[in-house]
Coordinates of C-alpha atoms in Angstrom, one line a residue:
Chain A
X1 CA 86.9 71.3 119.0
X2 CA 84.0 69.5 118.8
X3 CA 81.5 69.3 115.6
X4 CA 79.2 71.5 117.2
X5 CA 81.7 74.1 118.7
X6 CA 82.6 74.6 114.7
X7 CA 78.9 74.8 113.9
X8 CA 78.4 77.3 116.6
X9 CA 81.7 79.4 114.6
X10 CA 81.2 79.2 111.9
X11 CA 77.3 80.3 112.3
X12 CA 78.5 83.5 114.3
X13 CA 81.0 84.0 111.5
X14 CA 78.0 83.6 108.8
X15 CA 75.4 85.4 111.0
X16 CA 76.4 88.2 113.1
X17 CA 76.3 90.8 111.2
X18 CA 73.1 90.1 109.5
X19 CA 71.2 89.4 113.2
X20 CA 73.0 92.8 114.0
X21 CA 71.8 94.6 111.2
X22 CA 68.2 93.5 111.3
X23 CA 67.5 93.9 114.6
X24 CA 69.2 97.8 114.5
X25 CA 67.0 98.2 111.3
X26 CA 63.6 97.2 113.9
X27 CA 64.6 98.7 116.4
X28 CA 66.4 101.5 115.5
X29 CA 69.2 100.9 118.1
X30 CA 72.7 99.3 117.8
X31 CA 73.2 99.2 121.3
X32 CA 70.0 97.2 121.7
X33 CA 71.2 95.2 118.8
X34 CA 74.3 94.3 119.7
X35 CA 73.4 93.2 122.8
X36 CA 70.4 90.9 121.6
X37 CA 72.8 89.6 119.2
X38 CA 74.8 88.2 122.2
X39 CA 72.4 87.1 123.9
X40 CA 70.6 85.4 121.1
X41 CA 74.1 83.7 120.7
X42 CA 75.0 82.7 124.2
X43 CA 71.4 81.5 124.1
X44 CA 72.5 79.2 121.5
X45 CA 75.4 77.8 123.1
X46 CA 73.9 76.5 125.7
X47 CA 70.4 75.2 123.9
X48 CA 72.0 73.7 120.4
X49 CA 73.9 71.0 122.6
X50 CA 70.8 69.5 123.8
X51 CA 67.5 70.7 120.9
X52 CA 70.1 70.4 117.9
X53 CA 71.0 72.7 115.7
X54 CA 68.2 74.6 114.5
X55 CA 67.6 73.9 110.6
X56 CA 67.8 77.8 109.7
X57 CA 70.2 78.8 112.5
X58 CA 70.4 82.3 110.8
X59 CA 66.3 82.7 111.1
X60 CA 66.4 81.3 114.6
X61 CA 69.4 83.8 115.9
X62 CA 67.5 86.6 114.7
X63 CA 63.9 85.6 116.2
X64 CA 65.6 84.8 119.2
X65 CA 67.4 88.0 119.8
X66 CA 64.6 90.1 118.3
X67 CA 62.3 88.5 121.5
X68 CA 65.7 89.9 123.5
X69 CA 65.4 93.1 122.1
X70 CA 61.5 93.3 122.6
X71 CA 62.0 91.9 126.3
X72 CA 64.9 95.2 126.8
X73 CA 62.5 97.9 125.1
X74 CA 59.6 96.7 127.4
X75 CA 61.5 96.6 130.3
X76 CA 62.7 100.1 129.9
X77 CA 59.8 101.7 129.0
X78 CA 58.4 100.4 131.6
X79 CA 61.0 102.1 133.8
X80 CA 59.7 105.3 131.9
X81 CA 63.4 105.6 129.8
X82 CA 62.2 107.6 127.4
X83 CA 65.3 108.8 126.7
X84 CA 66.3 105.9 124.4
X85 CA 63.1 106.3 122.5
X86 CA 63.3 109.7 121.9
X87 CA 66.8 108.7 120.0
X88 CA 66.0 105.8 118.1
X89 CA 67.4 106.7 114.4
X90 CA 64.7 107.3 111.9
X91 CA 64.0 104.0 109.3
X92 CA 64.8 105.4 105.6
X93 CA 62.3 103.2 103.9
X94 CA 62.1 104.9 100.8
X95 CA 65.2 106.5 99.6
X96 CA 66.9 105.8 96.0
X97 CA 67.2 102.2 94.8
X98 CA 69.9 100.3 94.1
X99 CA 73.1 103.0 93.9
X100 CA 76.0 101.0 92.3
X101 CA 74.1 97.8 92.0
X102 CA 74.2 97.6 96.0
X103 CA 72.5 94.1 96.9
X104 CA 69.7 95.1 99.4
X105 CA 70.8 93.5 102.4
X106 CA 70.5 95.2 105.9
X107 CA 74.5 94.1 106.7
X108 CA 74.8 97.3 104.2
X109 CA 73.5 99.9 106.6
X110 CA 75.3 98.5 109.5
X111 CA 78.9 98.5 107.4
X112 CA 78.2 102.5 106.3
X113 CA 76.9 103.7 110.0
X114 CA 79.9 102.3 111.4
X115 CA 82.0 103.4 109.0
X116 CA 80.1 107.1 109.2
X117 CA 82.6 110.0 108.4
X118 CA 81.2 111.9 111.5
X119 CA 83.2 109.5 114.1
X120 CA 87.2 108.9 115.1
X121 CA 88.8 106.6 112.7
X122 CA 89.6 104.7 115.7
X123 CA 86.1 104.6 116.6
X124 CA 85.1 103.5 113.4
X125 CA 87.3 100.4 113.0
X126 CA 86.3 99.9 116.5
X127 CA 82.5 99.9 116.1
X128 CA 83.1 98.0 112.2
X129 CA 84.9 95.1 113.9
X130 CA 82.2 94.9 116.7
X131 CA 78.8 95.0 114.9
X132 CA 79.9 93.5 111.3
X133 CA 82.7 91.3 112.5
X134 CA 81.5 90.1 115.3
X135 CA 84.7 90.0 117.3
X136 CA 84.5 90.5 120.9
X137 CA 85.3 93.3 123.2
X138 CA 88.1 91.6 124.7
X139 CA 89.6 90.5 121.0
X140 CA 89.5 94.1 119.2
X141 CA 91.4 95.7 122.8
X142 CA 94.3 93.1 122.4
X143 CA 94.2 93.9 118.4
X144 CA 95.2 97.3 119.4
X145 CA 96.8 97.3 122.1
X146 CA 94.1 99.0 124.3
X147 CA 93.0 98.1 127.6
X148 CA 89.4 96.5 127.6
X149 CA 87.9 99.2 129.8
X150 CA 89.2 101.7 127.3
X151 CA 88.0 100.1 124.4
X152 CA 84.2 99.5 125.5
X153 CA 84.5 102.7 126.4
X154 CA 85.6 103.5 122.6
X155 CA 82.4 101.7 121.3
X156 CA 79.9 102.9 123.8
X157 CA 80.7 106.7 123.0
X158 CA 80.8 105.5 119.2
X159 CA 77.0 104.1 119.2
X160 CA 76.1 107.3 121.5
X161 CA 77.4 109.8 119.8
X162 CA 75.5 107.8 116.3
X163 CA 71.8 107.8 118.4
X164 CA 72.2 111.5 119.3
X165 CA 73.6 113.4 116.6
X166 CA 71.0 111.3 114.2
X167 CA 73.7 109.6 112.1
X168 CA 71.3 107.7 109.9
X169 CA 71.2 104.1 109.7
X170 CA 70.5 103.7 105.8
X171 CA 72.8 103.6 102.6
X172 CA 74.0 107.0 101.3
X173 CA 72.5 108.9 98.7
X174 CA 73.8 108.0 94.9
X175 CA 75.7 111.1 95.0
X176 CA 77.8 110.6 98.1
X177 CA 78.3 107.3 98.1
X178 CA 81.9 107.2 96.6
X179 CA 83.3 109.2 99.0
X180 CA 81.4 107.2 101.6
X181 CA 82.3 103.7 100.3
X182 CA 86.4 105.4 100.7
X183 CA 85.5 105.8 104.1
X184 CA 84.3 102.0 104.7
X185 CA 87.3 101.2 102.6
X186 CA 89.8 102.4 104.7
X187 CA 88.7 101.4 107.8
X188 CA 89.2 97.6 106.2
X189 CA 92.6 98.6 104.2
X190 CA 93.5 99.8 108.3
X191 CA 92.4 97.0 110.0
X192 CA 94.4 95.1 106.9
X193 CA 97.4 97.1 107.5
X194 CA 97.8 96.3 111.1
X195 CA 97.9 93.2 110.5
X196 CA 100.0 92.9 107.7
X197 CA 103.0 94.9 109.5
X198 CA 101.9 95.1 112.9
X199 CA 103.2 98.8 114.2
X200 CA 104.0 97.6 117.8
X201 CA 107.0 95.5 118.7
X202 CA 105.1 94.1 121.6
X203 CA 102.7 91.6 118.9
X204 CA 104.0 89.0 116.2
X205 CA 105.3 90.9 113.3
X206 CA 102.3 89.5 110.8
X207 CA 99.1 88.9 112.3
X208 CA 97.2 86.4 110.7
X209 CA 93.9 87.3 112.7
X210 CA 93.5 90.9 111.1
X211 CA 94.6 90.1 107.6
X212 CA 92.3 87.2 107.8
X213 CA 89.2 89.6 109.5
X214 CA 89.8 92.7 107.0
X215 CA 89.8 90.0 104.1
X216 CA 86.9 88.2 105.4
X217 CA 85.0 91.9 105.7
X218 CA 86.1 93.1 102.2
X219 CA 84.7 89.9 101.0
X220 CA 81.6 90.9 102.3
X221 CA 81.3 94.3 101.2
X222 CA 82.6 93.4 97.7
X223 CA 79.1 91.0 98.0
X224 CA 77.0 93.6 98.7
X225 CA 78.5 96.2 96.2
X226 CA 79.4 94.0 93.7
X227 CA 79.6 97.0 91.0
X228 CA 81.7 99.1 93.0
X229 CA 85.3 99.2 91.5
X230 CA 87.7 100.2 94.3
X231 CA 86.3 97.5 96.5
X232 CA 87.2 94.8 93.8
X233 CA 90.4 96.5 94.0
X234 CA 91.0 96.7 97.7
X235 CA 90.7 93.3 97.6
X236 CA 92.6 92.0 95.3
X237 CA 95.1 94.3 96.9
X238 CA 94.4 92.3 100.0
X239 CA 94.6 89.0 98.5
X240 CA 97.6 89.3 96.6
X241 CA 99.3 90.5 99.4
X242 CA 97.8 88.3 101.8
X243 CA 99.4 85.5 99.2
X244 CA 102.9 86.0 100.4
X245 CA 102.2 86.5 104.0
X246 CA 103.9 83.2 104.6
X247 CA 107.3 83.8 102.4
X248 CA 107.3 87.3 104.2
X249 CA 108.6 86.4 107.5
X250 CA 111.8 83.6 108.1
X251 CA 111.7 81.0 110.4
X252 CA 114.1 83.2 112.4
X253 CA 111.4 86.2 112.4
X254 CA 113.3 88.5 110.3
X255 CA 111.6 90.2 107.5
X256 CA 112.0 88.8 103.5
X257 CA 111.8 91.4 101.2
X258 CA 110.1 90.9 97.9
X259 CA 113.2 90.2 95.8
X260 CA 114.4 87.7 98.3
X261 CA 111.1 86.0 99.2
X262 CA 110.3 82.3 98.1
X263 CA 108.1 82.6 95.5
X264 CA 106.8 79.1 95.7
X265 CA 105.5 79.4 99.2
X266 CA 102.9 82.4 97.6
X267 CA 99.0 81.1 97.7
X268 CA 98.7 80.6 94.3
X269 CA 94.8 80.2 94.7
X270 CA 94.9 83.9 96.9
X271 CA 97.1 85.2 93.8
X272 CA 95.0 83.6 91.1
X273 CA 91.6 85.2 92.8
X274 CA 93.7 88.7 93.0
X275 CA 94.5 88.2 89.6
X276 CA 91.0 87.7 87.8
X277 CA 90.0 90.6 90.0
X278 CA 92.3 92.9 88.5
X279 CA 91.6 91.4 84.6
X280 CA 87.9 92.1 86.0
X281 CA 88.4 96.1 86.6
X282 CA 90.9 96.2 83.3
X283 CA 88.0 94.8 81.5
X284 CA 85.2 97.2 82.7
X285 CA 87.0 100.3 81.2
X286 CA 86.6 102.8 83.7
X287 CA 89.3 105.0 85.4
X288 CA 90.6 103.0 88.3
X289 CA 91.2 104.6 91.7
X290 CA 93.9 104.2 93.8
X291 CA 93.2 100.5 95.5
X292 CA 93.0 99.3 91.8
X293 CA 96.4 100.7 91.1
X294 CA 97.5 99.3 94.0
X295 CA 96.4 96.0 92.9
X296 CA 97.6 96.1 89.7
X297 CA 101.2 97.1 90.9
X298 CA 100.5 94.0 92.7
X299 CA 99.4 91.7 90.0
X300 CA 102.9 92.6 88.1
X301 CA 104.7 92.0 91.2
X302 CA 103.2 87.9 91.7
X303 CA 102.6 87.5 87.9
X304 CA 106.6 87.0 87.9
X305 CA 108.3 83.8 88.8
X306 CA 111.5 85.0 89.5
X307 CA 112.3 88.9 91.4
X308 CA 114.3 89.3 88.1
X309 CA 111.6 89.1 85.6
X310 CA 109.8 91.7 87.3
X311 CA 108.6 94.2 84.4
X312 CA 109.7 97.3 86.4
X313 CA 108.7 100.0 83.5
X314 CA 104.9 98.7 83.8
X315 CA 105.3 99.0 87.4
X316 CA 106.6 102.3 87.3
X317 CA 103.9 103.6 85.0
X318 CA 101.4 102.2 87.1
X319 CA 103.4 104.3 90.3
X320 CA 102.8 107.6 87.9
X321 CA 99.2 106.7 87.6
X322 CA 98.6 106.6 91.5
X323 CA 100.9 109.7 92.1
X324 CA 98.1 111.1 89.9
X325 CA 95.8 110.3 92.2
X326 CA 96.9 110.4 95.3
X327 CA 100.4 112.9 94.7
X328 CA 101.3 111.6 98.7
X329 CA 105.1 111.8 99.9
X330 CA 104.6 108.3 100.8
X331 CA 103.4 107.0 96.9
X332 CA 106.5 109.1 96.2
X333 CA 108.8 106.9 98.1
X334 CA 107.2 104.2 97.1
X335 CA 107.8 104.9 92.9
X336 CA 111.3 105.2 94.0
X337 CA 111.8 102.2 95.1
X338 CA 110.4 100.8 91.5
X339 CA 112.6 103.6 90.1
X340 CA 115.9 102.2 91.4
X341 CA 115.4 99.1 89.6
X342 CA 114.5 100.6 86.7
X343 CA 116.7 103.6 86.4
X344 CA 119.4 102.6 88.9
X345 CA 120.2 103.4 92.9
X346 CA 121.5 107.1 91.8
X347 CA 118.4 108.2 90.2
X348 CA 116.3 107.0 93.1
X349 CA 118.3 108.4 96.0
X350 CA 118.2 112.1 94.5
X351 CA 114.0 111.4 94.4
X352 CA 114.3 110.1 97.7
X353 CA 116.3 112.8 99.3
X354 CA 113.6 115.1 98.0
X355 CA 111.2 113.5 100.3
X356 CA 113.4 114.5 103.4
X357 CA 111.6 116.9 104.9
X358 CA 107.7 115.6 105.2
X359 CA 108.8 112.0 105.8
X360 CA 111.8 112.5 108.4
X361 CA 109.5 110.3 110.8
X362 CA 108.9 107.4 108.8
X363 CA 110.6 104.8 109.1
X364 CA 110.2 103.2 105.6
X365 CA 111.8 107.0 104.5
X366 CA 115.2 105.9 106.2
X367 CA 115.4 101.9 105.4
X368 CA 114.8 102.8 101.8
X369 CA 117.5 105.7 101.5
X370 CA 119.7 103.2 103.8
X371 CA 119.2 100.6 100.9
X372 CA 120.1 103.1 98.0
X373 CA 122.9 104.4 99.8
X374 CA 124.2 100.4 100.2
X375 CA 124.4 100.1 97.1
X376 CA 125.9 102.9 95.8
X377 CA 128.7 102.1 98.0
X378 CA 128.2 104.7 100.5
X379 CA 128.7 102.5 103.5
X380 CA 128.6 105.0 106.7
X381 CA 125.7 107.1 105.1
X382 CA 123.8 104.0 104.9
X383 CA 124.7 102.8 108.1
X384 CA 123.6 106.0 109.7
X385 CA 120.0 105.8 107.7
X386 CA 120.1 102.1 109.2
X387 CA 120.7 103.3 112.3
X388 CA 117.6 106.3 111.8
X389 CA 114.9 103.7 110.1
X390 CA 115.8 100.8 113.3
X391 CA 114.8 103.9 115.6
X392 CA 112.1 104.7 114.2
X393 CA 110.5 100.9 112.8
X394 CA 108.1 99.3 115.5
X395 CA 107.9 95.7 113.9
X396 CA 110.0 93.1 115.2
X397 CA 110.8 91.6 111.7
X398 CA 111.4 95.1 110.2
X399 CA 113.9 95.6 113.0
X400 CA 115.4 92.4 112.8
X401 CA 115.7 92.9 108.7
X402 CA 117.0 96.2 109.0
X403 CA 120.1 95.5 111.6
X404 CA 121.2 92.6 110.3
X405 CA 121.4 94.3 106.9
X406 CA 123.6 97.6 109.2
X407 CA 125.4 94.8 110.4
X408 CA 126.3 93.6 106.8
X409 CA 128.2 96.9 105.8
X410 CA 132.1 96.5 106.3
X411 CA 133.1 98.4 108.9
X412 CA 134.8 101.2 109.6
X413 CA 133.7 103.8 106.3
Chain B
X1 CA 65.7 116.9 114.6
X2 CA 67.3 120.1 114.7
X3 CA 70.4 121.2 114.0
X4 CA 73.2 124.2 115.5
X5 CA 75.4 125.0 112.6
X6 CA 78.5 126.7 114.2
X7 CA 80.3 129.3 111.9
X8 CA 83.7 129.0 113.7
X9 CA 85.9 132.6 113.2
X10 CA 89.4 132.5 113.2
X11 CA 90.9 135.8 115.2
X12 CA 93.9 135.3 113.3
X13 CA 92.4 136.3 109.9
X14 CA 89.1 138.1 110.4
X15 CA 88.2 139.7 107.1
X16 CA 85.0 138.4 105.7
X17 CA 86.1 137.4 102.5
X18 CA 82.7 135.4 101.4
X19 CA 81.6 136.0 98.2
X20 CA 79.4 138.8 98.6
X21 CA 75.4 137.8 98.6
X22 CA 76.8 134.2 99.1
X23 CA 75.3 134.0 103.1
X24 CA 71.9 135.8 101.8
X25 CA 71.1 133.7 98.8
X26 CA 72.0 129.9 101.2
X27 CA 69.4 131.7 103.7
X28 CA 66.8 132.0 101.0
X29 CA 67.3 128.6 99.9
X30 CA 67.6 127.4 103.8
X31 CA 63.7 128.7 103.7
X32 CA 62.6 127.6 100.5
X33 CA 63.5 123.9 101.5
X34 CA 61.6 124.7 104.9
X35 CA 65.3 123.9 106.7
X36 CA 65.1 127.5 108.3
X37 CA 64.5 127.6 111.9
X38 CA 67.2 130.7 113.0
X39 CA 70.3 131.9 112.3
X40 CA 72.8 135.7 112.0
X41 CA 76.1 136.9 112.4
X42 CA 77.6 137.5 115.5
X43 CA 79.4 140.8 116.2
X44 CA 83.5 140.2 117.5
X45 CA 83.8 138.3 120.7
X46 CA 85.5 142.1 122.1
X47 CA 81.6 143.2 122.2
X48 CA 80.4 140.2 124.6
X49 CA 79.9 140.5 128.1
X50 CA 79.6 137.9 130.7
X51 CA 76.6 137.9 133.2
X52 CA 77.0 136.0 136.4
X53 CA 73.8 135.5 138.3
X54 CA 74.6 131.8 140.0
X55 CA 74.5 133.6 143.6
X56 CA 71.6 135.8 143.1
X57 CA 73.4 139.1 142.6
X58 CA 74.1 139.5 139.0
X59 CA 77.8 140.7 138.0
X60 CA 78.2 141.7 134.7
X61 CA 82.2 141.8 133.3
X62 CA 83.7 142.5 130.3
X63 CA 85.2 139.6 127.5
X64 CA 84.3 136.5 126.0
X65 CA 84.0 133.7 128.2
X66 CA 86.6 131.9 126.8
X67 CA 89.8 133.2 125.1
X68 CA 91.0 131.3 122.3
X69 CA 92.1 131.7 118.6
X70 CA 88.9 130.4 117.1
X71 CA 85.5 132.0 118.5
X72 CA 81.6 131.9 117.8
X73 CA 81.2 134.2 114.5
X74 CA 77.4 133.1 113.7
X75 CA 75.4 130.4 113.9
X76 CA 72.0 128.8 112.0
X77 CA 69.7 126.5 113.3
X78 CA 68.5 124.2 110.8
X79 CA 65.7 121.6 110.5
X80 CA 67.3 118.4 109.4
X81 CA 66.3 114.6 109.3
X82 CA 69.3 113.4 110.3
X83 CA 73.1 113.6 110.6
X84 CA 73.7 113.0 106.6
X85 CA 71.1 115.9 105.8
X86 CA 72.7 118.4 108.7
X87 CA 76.0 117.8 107.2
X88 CA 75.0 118.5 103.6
X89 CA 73.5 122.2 104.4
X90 CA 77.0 122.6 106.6
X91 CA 78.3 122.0 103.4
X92 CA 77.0 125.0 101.9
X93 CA 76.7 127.0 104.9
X94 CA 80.6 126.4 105.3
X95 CA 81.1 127.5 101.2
X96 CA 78.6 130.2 101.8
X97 CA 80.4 132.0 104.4
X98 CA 83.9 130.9 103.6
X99 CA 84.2 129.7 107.0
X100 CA 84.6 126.6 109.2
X101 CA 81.3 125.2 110.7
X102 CA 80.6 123.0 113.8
X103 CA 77.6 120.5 113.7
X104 CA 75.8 119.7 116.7
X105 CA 72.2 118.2 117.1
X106 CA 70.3 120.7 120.0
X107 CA 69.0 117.8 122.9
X108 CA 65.5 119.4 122.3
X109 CA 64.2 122.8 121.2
X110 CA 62.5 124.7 124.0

């Protein structure tokens, strides 16, 4: 890669979004915007090699693609499309200042309409990884799985459904904007997710590009709500988990779990950052919600150098705090798992069992009752919840984990 | 823009079991705010009848025109800058009549 080439990625890293979002604020369009945004790019890519970089390449993007934009409108209008103008979404200039100490930045806008509880989840990760994070087409299809066709498809329906049924292109009202920042947050803790144990068998089992994109867009947001204390917690959640990504998988692609992991190979920066963000929300005093929890069962987990000093009790008070707020089978399981270490295999497995029924399908249900049942000595039970949670698991490590630990149990129980 | 607010009736449990006065006092606050445009209560889908006129010789037949489990109970039309605003006085339309509601933006109001 050349200087140049990095100049021109790392610039579409920096700029997108913004050159998105202010020309969707003008124009009151994000299919007009998104497409100028190309344009004004490709535009770039063939220019920058032979005029230099511009000194503001931020400034010139977005005049470039506004003249785009302006070229489009005029075109169309001359074609008598009134159509789109009758659609454009209405500019909220006034509207109430500065809810949660949000920075005013037009990227802001652009990350809550395509996050807007009125479209698909799938649409909305979709549309977020399009207009904020710039990835292509082409790269958010292969992320899921999808054929292009279908996805384009996905995003053009998104931004139509937006322009018709008036979703607004403005930050919500004081009052709603909890609720609405959960909505932004999960789409990143999703996107996160994927790439942290990749559901289908057919990609890597960890994939570096979506951690690193959902980080990179939670980094963002945190910018722009800086007072907002779930999305300091999503991502310390993020980073401290994004700090073992490398001890998580062995050389022979077979899943390390967190006891066995090497604990040196952790990002100590990632962890350090993760850290002071969690000492950050301790500190303000307010009632954390469930990504802070998250985090801080997190923090115990990396502040320990060995699996052993692991200070299980804190870890399972923090699990009682997020079954408080969010009383899920799934956080269930999950305090079980802390329970076993604290209060042995037997006490675990009877809290376990009780899950039976809502989590049958889940695959993390069955590998953590195979593990109980292990070591309580119950070999052909847990071979048989082996055999259930390889069914059911999609991730090549987790499958790979999973029957070599079947394989383990003497035979013949 | 305006707004069809869909009260969505369930045939499996048809009692009205709003809060009585609940529909009338949201309607009086729809036209205080000036969000009014239309709106009532539908009688069961049994009563509808279907008109047919697409060859120029009307036939009239009994029965909704679609049979399913949920059906059109009432409906409003509300004035409502945008999506965010629409969704707010679903809100209370929904709490009002202790039903489900649809939102859909009309393309235009003859």
């Amino acid at each position: 890669m050349t200087d140049l080439d990095e100049i021109i990625t790392r610039v579409h890293r920096d700029e997108w979004a913004r050159v998105v979002a202010t020309i969707a604020r003008r124009f009151g369009d994000l299919d007009i915007a998104e497409d100028a945004a190309a344009e004004a790019f490709a535009i770039a890519v063939e220019r920058w090699p032979a005029d230099g970089v511009p000194p503001n390449p931020g400034a010139w993007l977005t005049t470039t693609a506004g003249h785009k934009a302006l070229d489009r409108v005029r075109r169309e209008s001359k074609r008598g499309d009134k159509q789109k103008q009758a659609h454009m979404f209405t500019e909220q200039t006034s509207g109430p200042p500065d809810p949660l100490g949000a920075v005013d930045d037009e990227r802001l806008r652009l990350v809550f309409t395509c996050a807007h509880p009125a479209l698909a989840m799938e649409a909305r990760v979709a549309l977020t990884l399009r207009m904020v994070g710039g990835l292509t087409v082409a790269e958010i299809a292969r992320a899921f799985l999808v054929q292009e066709t279908t996805m384009g498809q996905r995003i053009t329906r998104a931004k139509a459904k937006i322009k018709a049924a008036g979703i607004p292109y403005r930050v919500p009202e004081v009052e709603d904007l909890p609720a609405r920042v959960d909505g932004v947050l999960a789409v990143l803790y999703l996107v996160f997710n994927e790439g942290y144990l990749a559901s289908s068998a057919e990609t890597d089992p960890i994939r570096a590009d979506l951690t690193g994109e959902a980080v990179r867009l939670t980094r963002l947001v945190r910018e722009l709500l800086p007072e907002d204390g779930e999305v300091a917690g999503l991502l310390a959640l993020m980073l401290l988990i994004e700090a073992r990504r490398s001890a998580r998988v062995s050389t022979h692609g077979e899943l390390v779990t967190l006891d066995q992991q090497d604990r040196g190979a952790w990002d100590r920066t990632l962890i350090d950052e993760g850290h002071a963000l969690v000492r950050e929300r301790l500190r303000s005093g307010e009632p954390p919600g469930r990504y802070q929890v998250l985090a801080a069962i997190n923090a115990v987990h990396t502040d320990a150098r060995d699996a052993r000093d692991t200070e299980w009790s804190q870890v399972v008070a923090l699990y009682d705090q997020l079954v408080r707020l969010d009383p899920s089978p799934v956080v269930t399981l999950n305090r079980a798992i802390a329970v076993a270490e604290l209060d042995g295999p037997h006490v675990a497995l009877a809290q376990v069992d009780a899950l039976a029924e809502p989590l049958d399908g889940y695959h993390a249900f069955h590998a953590t009752r195979a593990d109980l049942l292990r070591r309580l000595g119950r070999s052909a039970d847990a071979r048989a919840a082996y055999d259930r949670a390889i069914d059911l698991a999609g991730n090549t490590a987790e499958s790979a984990y999973l029957t070599r630990r079947r394989d383990e149990l003497g035979a013949g129980q | 823009m305006h707004y069809l607010l869909t009260v969505i009736g369930d045939t499996t449990n048809e009692v009205d079991d709003s809060e009585p006065g609940a529909v009338d006092a949201f309607n009086e606050q729809l036209k205080t705010d000036g969000r009014w445009v239309f709106g009532g209560g539908l009688t069961s889908p049994d009563h509808a009848t279907v008109t047919d006129n697409r060859s120029g010789a009307p036939v009239f037949s009994d029965g909704p025109f679609v049979e399913s489990k949920e059906y059109l109970a009432g409906f409003w039309v509300v004035e409502a800058d945008d999506l965010d605003a629409a969704l707010q006085l679903s809100a209370g339309a929904s709490k009002a009549c202790n039903r489900k509601i649809e939102v859909r933006p009309f393309d235009g109001l003859a």
